[in-house]
Structure formats: structure tokens, C-alpha cells
Amino acid sequence: MTTTDLQRPATAPAFQHISSGRRAKNMTATVLVSAAFVIAVAPLVWLLWTVLEKGFTHVLTADWWQKSLAGLTGRQEGGGAYHAIYGTLVQGLICAVIAVPIAIMVAIYLVEYGRDSKLAKWITFTVDILSGVPSIVAALFIYALWVTTLGLPRSAFAVSLSLVLLMIPVVVRTTEELLKIVPDELREASYALGIPKWKTIVKIVVPTALSGIITGIMLAVARVMGETAPVLILVGYTQFINYDPFGGNMASLPLFMNSERLTTNEIGEARVWGAAVTLILIITVINLLATVISRLTAVKTK
Amino acid sequence: MAKRIDVKDLNLFYGKFHAVDGVTLSVPPRNVTAFIGPSGCGKSTVLRSLNRMHEVIPGARAEGEVLLDGEDIYASSVDPVSVRRTIGMVFQRPNPFPTMSIRDNVVAGLKLAGVRDKKKLDEVAERALRGANLWAEVKDRLNKPGGGLSGGQQQRLCIARAIAVQPDVLLMDEPCSALDPISTLAIEDLITELKKDYTIVIVTHNMQQAARVSDQTAFFNLLGVGQPGRLIEIDDTEKIFSNPTEKATEDYISGRFG
């Protein structure tokens, strides 16, 4: 049976096809968004690929993780980056130990005590400015304070101090945002049980936000570990292992790369790429740890 | 345990805004008092002032006297923390502590006050959960997070948490407004039981609820926008709902306004 005009319904059906204009707009937008994604991600993937391709084979030896370059010249193969890995980790750790308690207490003040006071607003403003300070400015400030004014030697500890300046604003900001999203209802529930304010903060508010705070701290640590300006200015490079953060030169991965860059042969090149891969690996491991810890401490409902 | 409350000429402020004007009322022990009235009339504000939760809000302050068995909770020597330990509160939305298990939620008040004895805490948890009619439902999952319970169960968990510290008075700020009728019924039954041991003050928007659970009812109203709320009348619930003295009360209850 064929359909004739007479058999067609008198009114148009309620649901129409997608019009060609909308289809075209949808296509254009999809292409634009996808293209933006590719443009953003391509250089990152390229960078990661180049670094891994050129450096990954060099970090596969046990020597790389266990030995320094002590006694080796730029023409001799072998040795490792242990001295630089140690430096990067210990400088990051000292920085975190100093910066994290200060930053968390500042954030607690801002959210729980300061609220809308003038002092709190002033601190927030300062933290915002500090978070925009370039790392070289932080490094020069510590140089002026530590070396010029106090007359102390350049050291890994001075590097950690300048990293502290870079880390505090980041941790304050993330902690502040996380404490703010803890509902006031929880604070009130705690007060109504006759729990004092400080205990409410320590036992109720901070644990509720803890998972996010830990993630923020780990990401901040990963970030400062790659900072280059402070190590260039505040400590000298050495091929030897130095366990003393307060005296003598201490290598770190950025410094190692900067130094080996000057060894213009294949051996130097291999060391630079190897150090780059090592730094990326360390930061990846820290990020993974952050994810795991935040999962473990996350608020559960089941 | 249960104590009486006498409020004398209480004025409440949020910053410069005069929220509640000159409230005077008495709540006898082992008695349920319901606060009713239109939104914004200050009934929740008065309730929160009864255990000094009002002043937690920045800029909020209170003038006047609130006597608990004759002792002024607003006297300058009184620690608000100790007032709140004596006068518990249940809030509109269930708010169990998300990081804690069901058991830890119930004993949070004691644990954070320094009680360490595990046996005693377990006893308190069971007694409070039984008191809140929740024991049978949660006894097999005491170590699971409180956030996994249903809304009605969470609210009973909050009531268990409030009675675990053995307060003298229990304040409830619209405890059923976020719950379905069956959970509401469970909470109303619970209020009737808790009345044996506690002095209870409940704010509610549901007039049937006020009629069902309370012994006396206070009607609050405000004369206009920006005006402070006032206590219009307080009397036995039966009288308020059948033959109120004030015309405004009758209008509100019969649904002619509000």
C-alpha cells in the first residue's frame, strides 16, 4: 500500500529531525573542541615521548640509582645520578616539613578564625601575590637574607628555604578552598555536642578535608622539586654525594642536568636525558602516591 | 536530669538587625514545647539561643536571661561549651560526621571530651542507639560510615549522638523537614519516648506535628518585613489549637495566613 497525501496526518509530527543548520553547528563545535584538545596535548605527548625515548635506557641500570659521578670525567662512561636524586628528594622534604605546618595553620586561621576580618583579607591578598612570585625572585631573596645579610654559606638548606616561599602560597590556597567546602553544619553539630572550637577543627573539620589537603601538598612538593632557579643560585653543583644539607655543595636533578649539558658529547647527553626521565619518574610516583593516599583517607559512605 | 527553662525578656540580634524582640516563656521539665510560626519569625533563632548556638554566627548576640533551673546560661562567667554539653541540639538536615563510623558518630561527644574507655563507649553507643530506635537497624554495621544510612536513619543517628552525652534538654530545629512521612513518624514516636527523660523544645513548620507531639505550643509572628519577631502566645497545645487567645494565632492555625 502506498502512502498518499490524503493519508498523511493533518498535523506535523511532534518530534522533528535535527535540522541541517544545527547539525552543521554541532559538527563545527565538535571539530573546534577536538582540535583544541589535540593542540594542547600534542606538545606534551611529544615532550614526554622525546624524553623517554632518549633517556629511558640510561636509567635502567642499577648504577644510575646507586652511584654518583665521583671521579668520573665527561669522557668516562658509568656512574649514576644518586647524588642528584638524593639532593632533589632531601631539599623537597626539608621544604615540605617547614612549609606544610605553616601553610595549614595559615589556612585554618583564614577559614576558621579570620573569616572576614581585615587581617585575613590582607593575608589572602599577600598569599595571592606570593603565589605569583617567580622562583628566581624567591631564590634571590633568600640569597640576600641567608648569604648576604646573615653571612651563612650557600647550602641545600637555603634552597629548601626558597622552595618554602614557593610552596606556602600553593598549600595555603588549596587548604583554604578545601576547608571552605566543609559544611558549617558539621561545625555546628560539633559545637552542639559541647566540643570546643579547636577540637572541632582538629577532629572534625581537618579530617573531613584531609584527603584533598594531602593531594594538594603532594602536588606542591612535586612542583617545587623541579624548580631550577633556587638550586642555580643557592647551592653549587658537585659530582660527589653530600648528605649535609647545611654545608657544602649538593647536587639535584635540575642542577645535574644543567651541569652535564656542558659536557658536549654522547655521555653528557645521555646523562641529561636520564636525569630528565628520573625527575619525571619521581614526580609521577609522588602523584600516584597522592592519589593512593587521598583514596585511603577519602570520606567513605559505604 | 531533665531541667526547666525560663526565658526572660530575651532580645536577639544579627549585627544591627533586631531579629527577636522581648521573648519571655517557660518550659517545664519532661515536657515537649513546640515553636510554630511563619518563616523568618525568629523561632529557630530563639531555639538556637537556648544553648548559645546563636552566637556562633558572626555578629549575632543576645540580650536578656535564659535560666536553666534558675542558673543564667548567659552569665558572664559561664562557658558556652559547658552550656552546649548540657543542652543538646538536633538540626534540620541530618549531619553525621562523614569521617566517622556509626559507632564513632554516636560517641563523638564523649570521645572528643576525652573518654577513652572502650567498654564504656560501647555501652553508651548501644544505649543511645536503642534510645534513638536505631539499634536494630545498625547493630551489624556499627563500623560502617554514618553517611551510608538513609536520611531518616541519619537523623536518628544524630539524635542518638545528641542523647549520648546525656544532656538535660534536647533542642530540635525542624528535625523532620527533610524526611519522608514514615521516617517522620519514627522520629515523632521517639520524641514521645524521649519526653520521659528530657525536656524537649522543637521547632516545626508542620502544625499537625506540633499538635501530635507537644504538650505546649508557642506561636511566633512578625508584624512586618524588617520588624523583629515576637512571641504572640504560649499555652497548652490543646488550647492553642482549639481556642487560642490571640486572633493572629487562630488565623495562622486555621490557615488564613502564613
Coordinates of C-alpha atoms in Angstrom, one line a residue:
Chain A
M1 CA 0.0 0.0 0.0
T2 CA 1.5 3.4 -0.9
T3 CA 1.1 6.5 1.2
T4 CA -0.8 9.3 -0.5
D5 CA -1.1 12.9 0.6
L6 CA -4.5 12.2 1.9
Q7 CA -3.3 9.5 4.3
R8 CA -0.6 11.8 5.8
P9 CA -1.5 13.1 9.3
A10 CA -3.1 16.6 9.2
T11 CA -0.6 18.0 11.8
A12 CA 3.2 17.7 11.7
P13 CA 4.7 15.0 14.0
A14 CA 5.7 16.3 17.4
F15 CA 9.3 15.2 17.1
Q16 CA 11.3 16.6 14.2
H17 CA 14.6 15.6 12.7
I18 CA 17.7 17.5 13.7
S19 CA 17.8 20.5 11.3
S20 CA 20.8 20.7 9.0
G21 CA 21.8 24.1 10.5
R22 CA 22.0 22.6 14.0
R23 CA 23.9 19.6 12.6
A24 CA 26.4 21.9 10.9
K25 CA 26.9 23.9 14.1
N26 CA 27.3 20.7 16.1
M27 CA 29.9 19.5 13.7
T28 CA 31.9 22.8 13.7
A29 CA 31.9 22.9 17.5
T30 CA 33.0 19.3 17.8
V31 CA 35.8 19.8 15.4
L32 CA 36.9 23.0 17.2
V33 CA 36.9 21.4 20.6
S34 CA 38.7 18.3 19.4
A35 CA 41.3 20.4 17.6
A36 CA 41.9 22.5 20.7
F37 CA 42.4 19.3 22.7
V38 CA 44.9 17.9 20.2
I39 CA 46.8 21.3 20.0
A40 CA 47.0 21.3 23.8
V41 CA 48.0 17.7 24.3
A42 CA 50.3 17.1 21.3
P43 CA 53.3 19.1 22.6
L44 CA 53.0 17.4 26.0
V45 CA 52.9 13.9 24.5
W46 CA 55.8 14.8 22.1
L47 CA 57.9 16.1 25.0
L48 CA 57.2 13.0 27.2
W49 CA 57.9 10.8 24.2
T50 CA 61.2 12.5 23.4
V51 CA 62.4 12.4 27.0
L52 CA 61.5 8.8 27.4
E53 CA 63.0 7.8 24.1
K54 CA 66.3 9.5 24.7
G55 CA 66.6 8.9 28.4
F56 CA 64.8 5.8 29.4
T57 CA 67.5 3.3 28.6
H58 CA 70.0 5.2 30.7
V59 CA 68.0 4.9 33.9
L60 CA 67.6 1.1 33.6
T61 CA 71.0 0.3 35.1
A62 CA 71.3 -0.2 38.9
D63 CA 74.4 2.1 38.9
W64 CA 72.2 5.0 37.8
W65 CA 70.2 4.8 41.1
Q66 CA 73.1 3.9 43.4
K67 CA 76.2 5.8 42.3
S68 CA 77.3 9.3 41.9
L69 CA 79.7 10.7 39.3
A70 CA 82.5 10.9 41.7
G71 CA 85.9 10.8 40.0
L72 CA 84.4 10.5 36.5
T73 CA 85.2 12.9 33.8
G74 CA 82.9 13.8 30.9
R75 CA 84.7 11.3 28.7
Q76 CA 84.2 8.3 31.0
E77 CA 81.1 6.3 30.9
G78 CA 79.3 4.9 34.0
G79 CA 78.4 6.4 37.3
G80 CA 74.9 7.5 38.3
A81 CA 72.7 10.2 39.5
Y82 CA 72.3 9.1 43.1
H83 CA 73.9 12.3 44.4
A84 CA 71.4 14.4 42.4
I85 CA 68.3 12.2 43.3
Y86 CA 69.2 12.4 47.0
G87 CA 69.6 16.2 46.7
T88 CA 66.3 16.7 45.0
L89 CA 64.4 14.5 47.5
V90 CA 66.0 15.9 50.6
Q91 CA 65.6 19.5 49.5
G92 CA 61.9 18.8 48.7
L93 CA 61.4 17.0 52.0
I94 CA 63.0 19.8 54.1
C95 CA 60.9 22.3 52.3
A96 CA 57.7 20.3 52.9
V97 CA 58.5 19.8 56.6
I98 CA 58.8 23.6 57.1
A99 CA 56.1 24.8 54.7
V100 CA 53.2 22.4 55.3
P101 CA 52.6 23.1 59.0
I102 CA 52.8 26.8 58.4
A103 CA 50.6 26.7 55.4
I104 CA 47.9 24.6 57.0
M105 CA 47.8 26.8 60.1
V106 CA 47.5 29.9 57.9
A107 CA 44.6 28.3 56.1
I108 CA 43.0 27.3 59.3
Y109 CA 43.3 30.9 60.6
L110 CA 41.9 32.3 57.3
V111 CA 38.8 30.0 57.2
E112 CA 38.1 29.3 60.9
Y113 CA 39.1 32.4 62.7
G114 CA 39.8 35.3 60.4
R115 CA 36.7 34.9 58.1
D116 CA 36.0 38.5 57.0
S117 CA 38.5 40.3 59.2
K118 CA 40.8 42.9 57.7
L119 CA 43.9 40.8 58.7
A120 CA 42.5 37.8 56.9
K121 CA 41.8 39.8 53.7
W122 CA 45.3 41.2 53.9
I123 CA 46.8 37.8 54.3
T124 CA 44.8 36.4 51.4
F125 CA 46.0 39.2 49.2
T126 CA 49.6 38.6 50.2
V127 CA 49.3 34.9 49.5
D128 CA 47.9 35.6 46.1
I129 CA 50.8 37.9 45.3
L130 CA 53.3 35.4 46.7
S131 CA 51.9 32.6 44.5
G132 CA 52.8 34.7 41.5
V133 CA 56.4 35.4 42.6
P134 CA 58.9 33.9 40.1
S135 CA 61.2 31.3 41.6
I136 CA 64.3 33.3 40.8
V137 CA 62.9 36.2 42.9
A138 CA 62.4 33.8 45.9
A139 CA 65.9 32.5 45.4
L140 CA 67.5 35.9 45.3
F141 CA 65.5 37.0 48.4
I142 CA 66.9 34.0 50.3
Y143 CA 70.4 34.7 48.9
A144 CA 70.1 38.3 50.2
L145 CA 68.9 37.1 53.6
W146 CA 70.9 33.9 54.1
V147 CA 74.2 34.7 52.4
T148 CA 74.5 38.5 52.2
T149 CA 72.8 39.5 55.5
L150 CA 73.4 36.5 57.8
G151 CA 76.7 35.6 56.2
L152 CA 75.9 31.9 56.0
P153 CA 77.2 29.7 53.2
R154 CA 75.2 28.6 50.2
S155 CA 73.7 25.2 51.0
A156 CA 70.9 22.8 50.3
F157 CA 69.0 24.2 53.3
A158 CA 69.0 27.7 51.7
V159 CA 67.5 26.1 48.6
S160 CA 64.8 24.5 50.8
L161 CA 64.0 27.9 52.3
S162 CA 63.4 29.4 49.0
L163 CA 61.3 26.5 48.0
V164 CA 59.3 27.1 51.2
L165 CA 58.4 30.6 49.9
L166 CA 57.1 29.0 46.7
M167 CA 55.3 26.2 48.4
I168 CA 53.4 28.0 51.2
P169 CA 51.1 30.0 48.9
V170 CA 50.1 26.9 46.9
V171 CA 49.3 24.8 50.0
V172 CA 47.5 27.7 51.8
R173 CA 45.3 28.2 48.7
T174 CA 44.3 24.6 48.3
T175 CA 43.8 24.0 52.0
E176 CA 41.8 27.2 52.3
E177 CA 39.5 26.1 49.5
L178 CA 39.1 22.6 50.9
L179 CA 38.3 23.9 54.4
K180 CA 35.8 26.3 53.0
I181 CA 33.7 23.5 51.4
V182 CA 33.5 21.6 54.7
P183 CA 29.8 22.4 55.6
D184 CA 29.1 24.7 58.5
E185 CA 26.5 22.1 59.6
L186 CA 29.3 19.8 60.7
R187 CA 30.9 22.6 62.8
E188 CA 27.6 23.4 64.4
A189 CA 26.9 19.7 65.1
S190 CA 30.2 19.5 66.8
Y191 CA 29.6 22.7 68.9
A192 CA 26.2 21.5 69.9
L193 CA 27.8 18.4 71.4
G194 CA 29.8 20.7 73.7
I195 CA 33.0 20.2 71.7
P196 CA 35.3 23.3 71.9
K197 CA 36.2 25.1 68.7
W198 CA 39.8 24.0 68.4
K199 CA 38.9 20.4 68.9
T200 CA 36.1 20.7 66.3
I201 CA 38.8 22.0 63.8
V202 CA 41.3 19.3 64.7
K203 CA 39.0 16.3 64.9
I204 CA 36.1 17.2 62.6
V205 CA 36.9 19.9 60.0
V206 CA 40.5 19.0 59.1
P207 CA 39.9 15.2 58.8
T208 CA 36.9 15.8 56.6
A209 CA 39.1 17.8 54.2
L210 CA 42.2 15.7 54.8
S211 CA 42.2 13.7 51.6
G212 CA 42.2 16.8 49.4
I213 CA 44.7 18.6 51.6
I214 CA 47.2 15.7 51.2
T215 CA 46.7 15.7 47.4
G216 CA 47.4 19.4 47.4
I217 CA 50.6 19.0 49.4
M218 CA 51.9 16.2 47.3
L219 CA 51.3 18.1 44.1
A220 CA 53.0 21.2 45.6
V221 CA 56.0 19.0 46.6
A222 CA 56.3 17.6 43.1
R223 CA 56.2 21.1 41.7
V224 CA 58.9 22.6 43.8
M225 CA 61.2 19.6 43.2
G226 CA 61.6 20.7 39.6
E227 CA 62.4 24.3 40.4
T228 CA 65.7 25.3 38.9
A229 CA 66.4 28.9 39.8
P230 CA 66.8 28.3 43.5
V231 CA 69.4 25.5 43.0
L232 CA 71.3 27.5 40.5
I233 CA 71.6 30.5 42.9
L234 CA 71.7 29.0 46.3
V235 CA 73.9 25.9 46.1
G236 CA 76.8 24.8 44.0
Y237 CA 76.9 21.6 41.9
T238 CA 79.1 18.7 42.9
Q239 CA 79.7 15.3 41.4
F240 CA 80.0 13.8 44.9
I241 CA 77.4 12.7 47.4
N242 CA 76.8 15.2 50.1
Y243 CA 74.5 14.2 52.9
D244 CA 74.8 17.5 54.8
P245 CA 72.1 20.0 53.9
F246 CA 73.7 22.8 55.9
G247 CA 77.1 22.8 54.3
G248 CA 78.9 22.2 51.1
N249 CA 77.6 21.8 47.6
M250 CA 74.8 19.4 46.9
A251 CA 73.6 18.2 43.5
S252 CA 70.0 18.0 42.5
L253 CA 68.4 16.8 39.3
P254 CA 67.9 20.2 37.7
L255 CA 71.4 21.2 38.6
F256 CA 72.8 17.8 37.4
M257 CA 71.1 18.4 34.0
N258 CA 72.4 22.0 33.8
S259 CA 75.9 20.8 34.6
E260 CA 76.0 17.8 32.3
R261 CA 74.6 19.9 29.5
L262 CA 78.0 21.4 29.2
T263 CA 79.6 18.1 28.5
T264 CA 79.1 18.1 24.8
N265 CA 79.5 14.5 23.9
E266 CA 77.2 11.4 23.9
I267 CA 78.0 10.6 27.5
G268 CA 76.9 14.0 28.7
E269 CA 73.8 13.9 26.5
A270 CA 72.8 10.5 27.9
R271 CA 73.2 11.8 31.5
V272 CA 71.0 14.9 30.8
W273 CA 68.2 12.8 29.3
G274 CA 68.5 10.2 32.0
A275 CA 68.1 12.9 34.7
A276 CA 65.1 14.3 32.9
V277 CA 63.4 10.9 32.9
T278 CA 64.4 10.4 36.6
L279 CA 62.8 13.7 37.5
I280 CA 59.6 12.9 35.6
L281 CA 59.5 9.4 37.2
I282 CA 59.9 10.8 40.7
I283 CA 57.1 13.4 40.2
T284 CA 54.9 10.7 38.7
V285 CA 55.5 8.4 41.7
I286 CA 54.6 11.3 44.0
N287 CA 51.4 12.0 42.1
L288 CA 50.5 8.3 42.2
L289 CA 51.2 8.3 45.9
A290 CA 49.0 11.3 46.3
T291 CA 46.1 9.5 44.5
V292 CA 46.5 6.4 46.7
I293 CA 46.7 8.4 50.0
S294 CA 43.7 10.5 49.1
R295 CA 41.7 7.4 48.2
L296 CA 42.6 5.9 51.6
T297 CA 41.7 9.0 53.6
A298 CA 38.7 10.0 51.5
V299 CA 35.3 10.2 53.2
K300 CA 33.5 7.0 52.7
T301 CA 29.8 6.3 52.5
K302 CA 29.8 2.5 52.4
Chain B
M1 CA 18.3 15.0 84.6
A2 CA 15.6 17.0 82.8
K3 CA 15.6 20.6 83.8
R4 CA 13.3 23.5 83.3
I5 CA 14.0 26.6 81.1
D6 CA 12.9 30.1 81.9
V7 CA 13.4 32.7 79.2
K8 CA 13.1 36.3 80.5
D9 CA 12.9 39.3 78.1
L10 CA 15.2 37.8 75.5
N11 CA 16.3 40.1 72.6
L12 CA 18.3 38.6 69.8
F13 CA 20.3 40.5 67.1
Y14 CA 22.2 39.7 63.9
G15 CA 24.6 42.6 63.8
K16 CA 22.4 45.6 63.8
F17 CA 19.3 43.7 62.8
H18 CA 16.9 43.1 65.7
A19 CA 15.7 39.6 65.0
V20 CA 13.6 38.8 68.0
D21 CA 12.0 41.1 70.5
G22 CA 11.3 40.5 74.2
V23 CA 10.6 36.8 74.4
T24 CA 9.5 35.5 77.8
L25 CA 8.5 31.9 78.2
S26 CA 8.9 28.9 80.4
V27 CA 9.5 25.2 79.5
P28 CA 8.7 22.7 82.3
P29 CA 10.9 19.6 82.6
R30 CA 9.8 16.4 80.9
N31 CA 7.7 18.3 78.6
V32 CA 7.6 18.9 74.8
T33 CA 7.3 22.5 73.7
A34 CA 6.7 23.3 70.1
F35 CA 7.6 26.6 68.4
I36 CA 5.4 27.4 65.4
G37 CA 5.1 30.4 63.2
P38 CA 5.7 31.7 59.7
S39 CA 9.2 31.7 58.2
G40 CA 11.5 34.4 59.4
C41 CA 9.6 34.9 62.7
G42 CA 12.6 34.0 64.8
K43 CA 11.5 30.7 66.2
S44 CA 14.8 29.0 65.1
T45 CA 16.8 31.9 66.4
V46 CA 15.1 31.7 69.8
L47 CA 15.8 27.9 69.8
R48 CA 19.4 28.4 69.0
S49 CA 19.8 31.0 71.7
L50 CA 18.7 28.4 74.3
N51 CA 22.1 26.6 74.1
R52 CA 24.1 29.6 73.0
M53 CA 24.4 28.4 69.4
H54 CA 23.0 31.7 68.2
E55 CA 26.3 33.5 68.9
V56 CA 28.2 31.0 66.7
I57 CA 27.1 33.1 63.7
P58 CA 29.4 36.1 63.2
G59 CA 27.8 39.3 64.6
A60 CA 25.0 37.6 66.4
R61 CA 24.3 38.4 70.0
A62 CA 21.7 38.0 72.7
E63 CA 20.4 40.2 75.5
G64 CA 18.3 39.0 78.4
E65 CA 18.2 35.9 80.5
V66 CA 17.9 32.2 79.8
L67 CA 17.7 30.3 83.1
L68 CA 18.3 26.6 83.3
D69 CA 16.9 25.5 86.6
G70 CA 17.4 29.1 87.8
E71 CA 21.0 29.4 86.5
D72 CA 21.6 32.1 83.8
I73 CA 23.4 30.5 80.8
Y74 CA 24.3 33.9 79.6
A75 CA 26.0 35.0 82.8
S76 CA 29.5 36.3 82.0
S77 CA 31.2 33.5 84.0
V78 CA 29.5 30.7 82.0
D79 CA 31.5 28.8 79.4
P80 CA 29.3 28.4 76.3
V81 CA 30.9 24.9 75.7
S82 CA 29.6 23.7 79.0
V83 CA 26.1 25.1 78.2
R84 CA 26.1 23.1 75.0
R85 CA 27.2 20.0 76.8
T86 CA 24.1 20.3 79.0
I87 CA 21.6 21.4 76.3
G88 CA 21.9 19.2 73.2
M89 CA 20.6 20.0 69.7
V90 CA 19.4 18.2 66.6
F91 CA 19.4 20.1 63.3
Q92 CA 17.1 20.4 60.3
R93 CA 19.3 18.5 58.0
P94 CA 20.9 15.3 59.3
N95 CA 24.6 16.0 59.7
P96 CA 26.6 12.9 60.8
F97 CA 30.3 13.4 60.8
P98 CA 31.4 12.0 57.4
T99 CA 34.8 10.7 58.6
M100 CA 33.4 8.6 61.4
S101 CA 31.7 5.2 61.6
I102 CA 28.2 4.9 63.0
R103 CA 29.6 4.0 66.4
D104 CA 32.1 6.8 66.5
N105 CA 29.4 9.3 65.4
V106 CA 27.3 8.3 68.4
V107 CA 30.1 8.6 70.9
A108 CA 31.8 11.6 69.3
G109 CA 30.7 13.9 72.0
L110 CA 32.3 11.7 74.7
K111 CA 35.3 10.7 72.8
L112 CA 36.3 14.2 71.9
A113 CA 35.7 15.2 75.6
G114 CA 38.4 12.7 76.5
V115 CA 36.6 9.5 77.3
R116 CA 38.9 6.6 76.3
D117 CA 37.4 3.6 78.0
K118 CA 36.3 1.4 75.0
K119 CA 33.9 -0.7 77.1
K120 CA 32.1 2.4 78.4
L121 CA 31.9 3.9 74.9
D122 CA 30.4 0.7 73.5
E123 CA 27.8 0.7 76.3
V124 CA 27.0 4.4 75.6
A125 CA 26.7 3.8 71.9
E126 CA 24.3 0.9 72.4
R127 CA 22.2 2.7 74.9
A128 CA 22.0 5.9 72.8
L129 CA 21.2 3.9 69.6
R130 CA 18.5 2.0 71.4
G131 CA 17.2 5.3 72.8
A132 CA 17.0 6.6 69.2
N133 CA 15.3 3.4 68.0
L134 CA 18.1 2.8 65.6
W135 CA 19.9 -0.1 67.3
A136 CA 18.1 -2.9 65.5
E137 CA 18.9 -1.4 62.1
V138 CA 22.6 -0.7 62.6
K139 CA 23.8 -3.2 65.2
D140 CA 25.5 -5.3 62.5
R141 CA 27.3 -2.4 60.8
L142 CA 28.5 -0.2 63.6
N143 CA 31.8 0.3 62.0
K144 CA 30.4 1.4 58.6
P145 CA 30.4 5.1 57.8
G146 CA 27.4 7.1 59.1
G147 CA 27.0 8.7 55.7
G148 CA 25.8 5.4 54.2
L149 CA 22.5 5.4 56.1
S150 CA 19.2 6.7 54.8
G151 CA 18.1 10.2 55.6
G152 CA 15.7 9.1 58.3
Q153 CA 18.3 6.8 59.8
Q154 CA 20.9 9.6 59.7
Q155 CA 18.6 11.9 61.6
R156 CA 18.0 9.2 64.3
L157 CA 21.8 8.8 64.4
C158 CA 22.1 12.5 65.1
I159 CA 19.5 12.2 67.8
A160 CA 21.5 9.2 69.3
R161 CA 24.6 11.4 69.1
A162 CA 22.9 14.2 70.9
I163 CA 21.5 12.0 73.7
A164 CA 24.8 10.0 74.1
V165 CA 26.2 12.9 76.1
Q166 CA 23.2 12.8 78.4
P167 CA 22.1 16.4 78.1
D168 CA 19.4 17.9 80.4
V169 CA 17.5 19.4 77.5
L170 CA 17.1 18.5 73.8
L171 CA 16.5 21.2 71.2
M172 CA 15.2 20.2 67.8
D173 CA 15.2 22.5 64.8
E174 CA 12.7 21.2 62.3
P175 CA 14.1 17.7 62.7
C176 CA 11.6 16.1 60.3
S177 CA 11.6 18.7 57.5
A178 CA 14.0 16.7 55.3
L179 CA 12.3 13.4 55.9
D180 CA 9.6 11.3 54.4
P181 CA 6.3 10.6 56.4
I182 CA 7.5 7.2 57.6
S183 CA 10.8 8.5 59.0
T184 CA 8.9 11.4 60.4
L185 CA 6.6 9.1 62.3
A186 CA 9.6 7.2 63.7
I187 CA 11.0 10.5 64.9
E188 CA 7.7 11.6 66.4
D189 CA 7.3 8.3 68.3
L190 CA 10.9 8.8 69.5
I191 CA 10.1 12.3 70.8
T192 CA 7.2 11.0 72.8
E193 CA 9.5 8.4 74.4
L194 CA 12.4 10.8 75.0
K195 CA 10.0 13.1 76.8
K196 CA 10.2 10.7 79.8
D197 CA 13.8 11.7 80.4
Y198 CA 14.4 15.0 78.7
T199 CA 13.0 18.5 78.4
I200 CA 12.4 18.9 74.7
V201 CA 11.9 22.1 72.6
I202 CA 11.0 21.5 68.9
V203 CA 10.6 24.0 66.1
T204 CA 8.3 22.8 63.4
H205 CA 6.5 24.1 60.3
N206 CA 4.1 21.2 60.5
M207 CA 1.2 22.1 62.7
Q208 CA -0.2 18.6 62.8
Q209 CA 3.2 17.6 64.1
A210 CA 3.1 20.3 66.8
A211 CA -0.4 19.1 67.7
R212 CA 0.7 15.4 67.8
V213 CA 3.9 15.6 69.8
S214 CA 3.8 18.7 72.0
D215 CA 2.4 19.5 75.4
Q216 CA 2.6 23.2 75.0
T217 CA 2.9 25.4 71.9
A218 CA 4.4 28.8 71.4
F219 CA 3.3 30.8 68.4
F220 CA 5.8 33.4 67.0
N221 CA 5.0 36.0 64.4
L222 CA 6.4 39.2 63.0
L223 CA 4.4 42.3 62.4
G224 CA 6.0 43.1 59.0
V225 CA 9.1 42.8 56.9
G226 CA 12.2 44.1 58.7
Q227 CA 10.4 44.0 62.0
P228 CA 11.6 41.8 64.8
G229 CA 9.8 38.5 65.5
R230 CA 7.7 38.3 68.7
L231 CA 6.2 35.6 70.8
I232 CA 2.5 36.0 70.3
E233 CA 1.2 33.5 72.8
I234 CA 2.3 30.3 74.5
D235 CA -0.2 27.9 76.1
D236 CA -1.2 24.2 76.3
T237 CA -1.2 22.7 72.8
E238 CA -4.8 21.7 73.2
K239 CA -5.9 25.3 73.9
I240 CA -3.7 26.8 71.2
F241 CA -5.2 24.5 68.6
S242 CA -8.8 24.7 69.8
N243 CA -9.4 28.1 71.4
P244 CA -6.4 30.4 71.2
T245 CA -6.5 33.7 73.0
E246 CA -5.0 35.8 70.2
K247 CA -6.7 36.3 66.8
A248 CA -3.3 36.0 64.9
T249 CA -2.8 32.6 66.4
E250 CA -6.2 31.4 65.3
D251 CA -5.7 32.9 61.8
Y252 CA -2.3 31.1 61.4
I253 CA -3.5 27.8 62.7
S254 CA -6.7 27.8 60.6
G255 CA -4.6 28.6 57.5
R256 CA -6.0 32.1 56.9
F257 CA -2.5 33.5 56.6
G258 CA 1.1 32.3 56.6

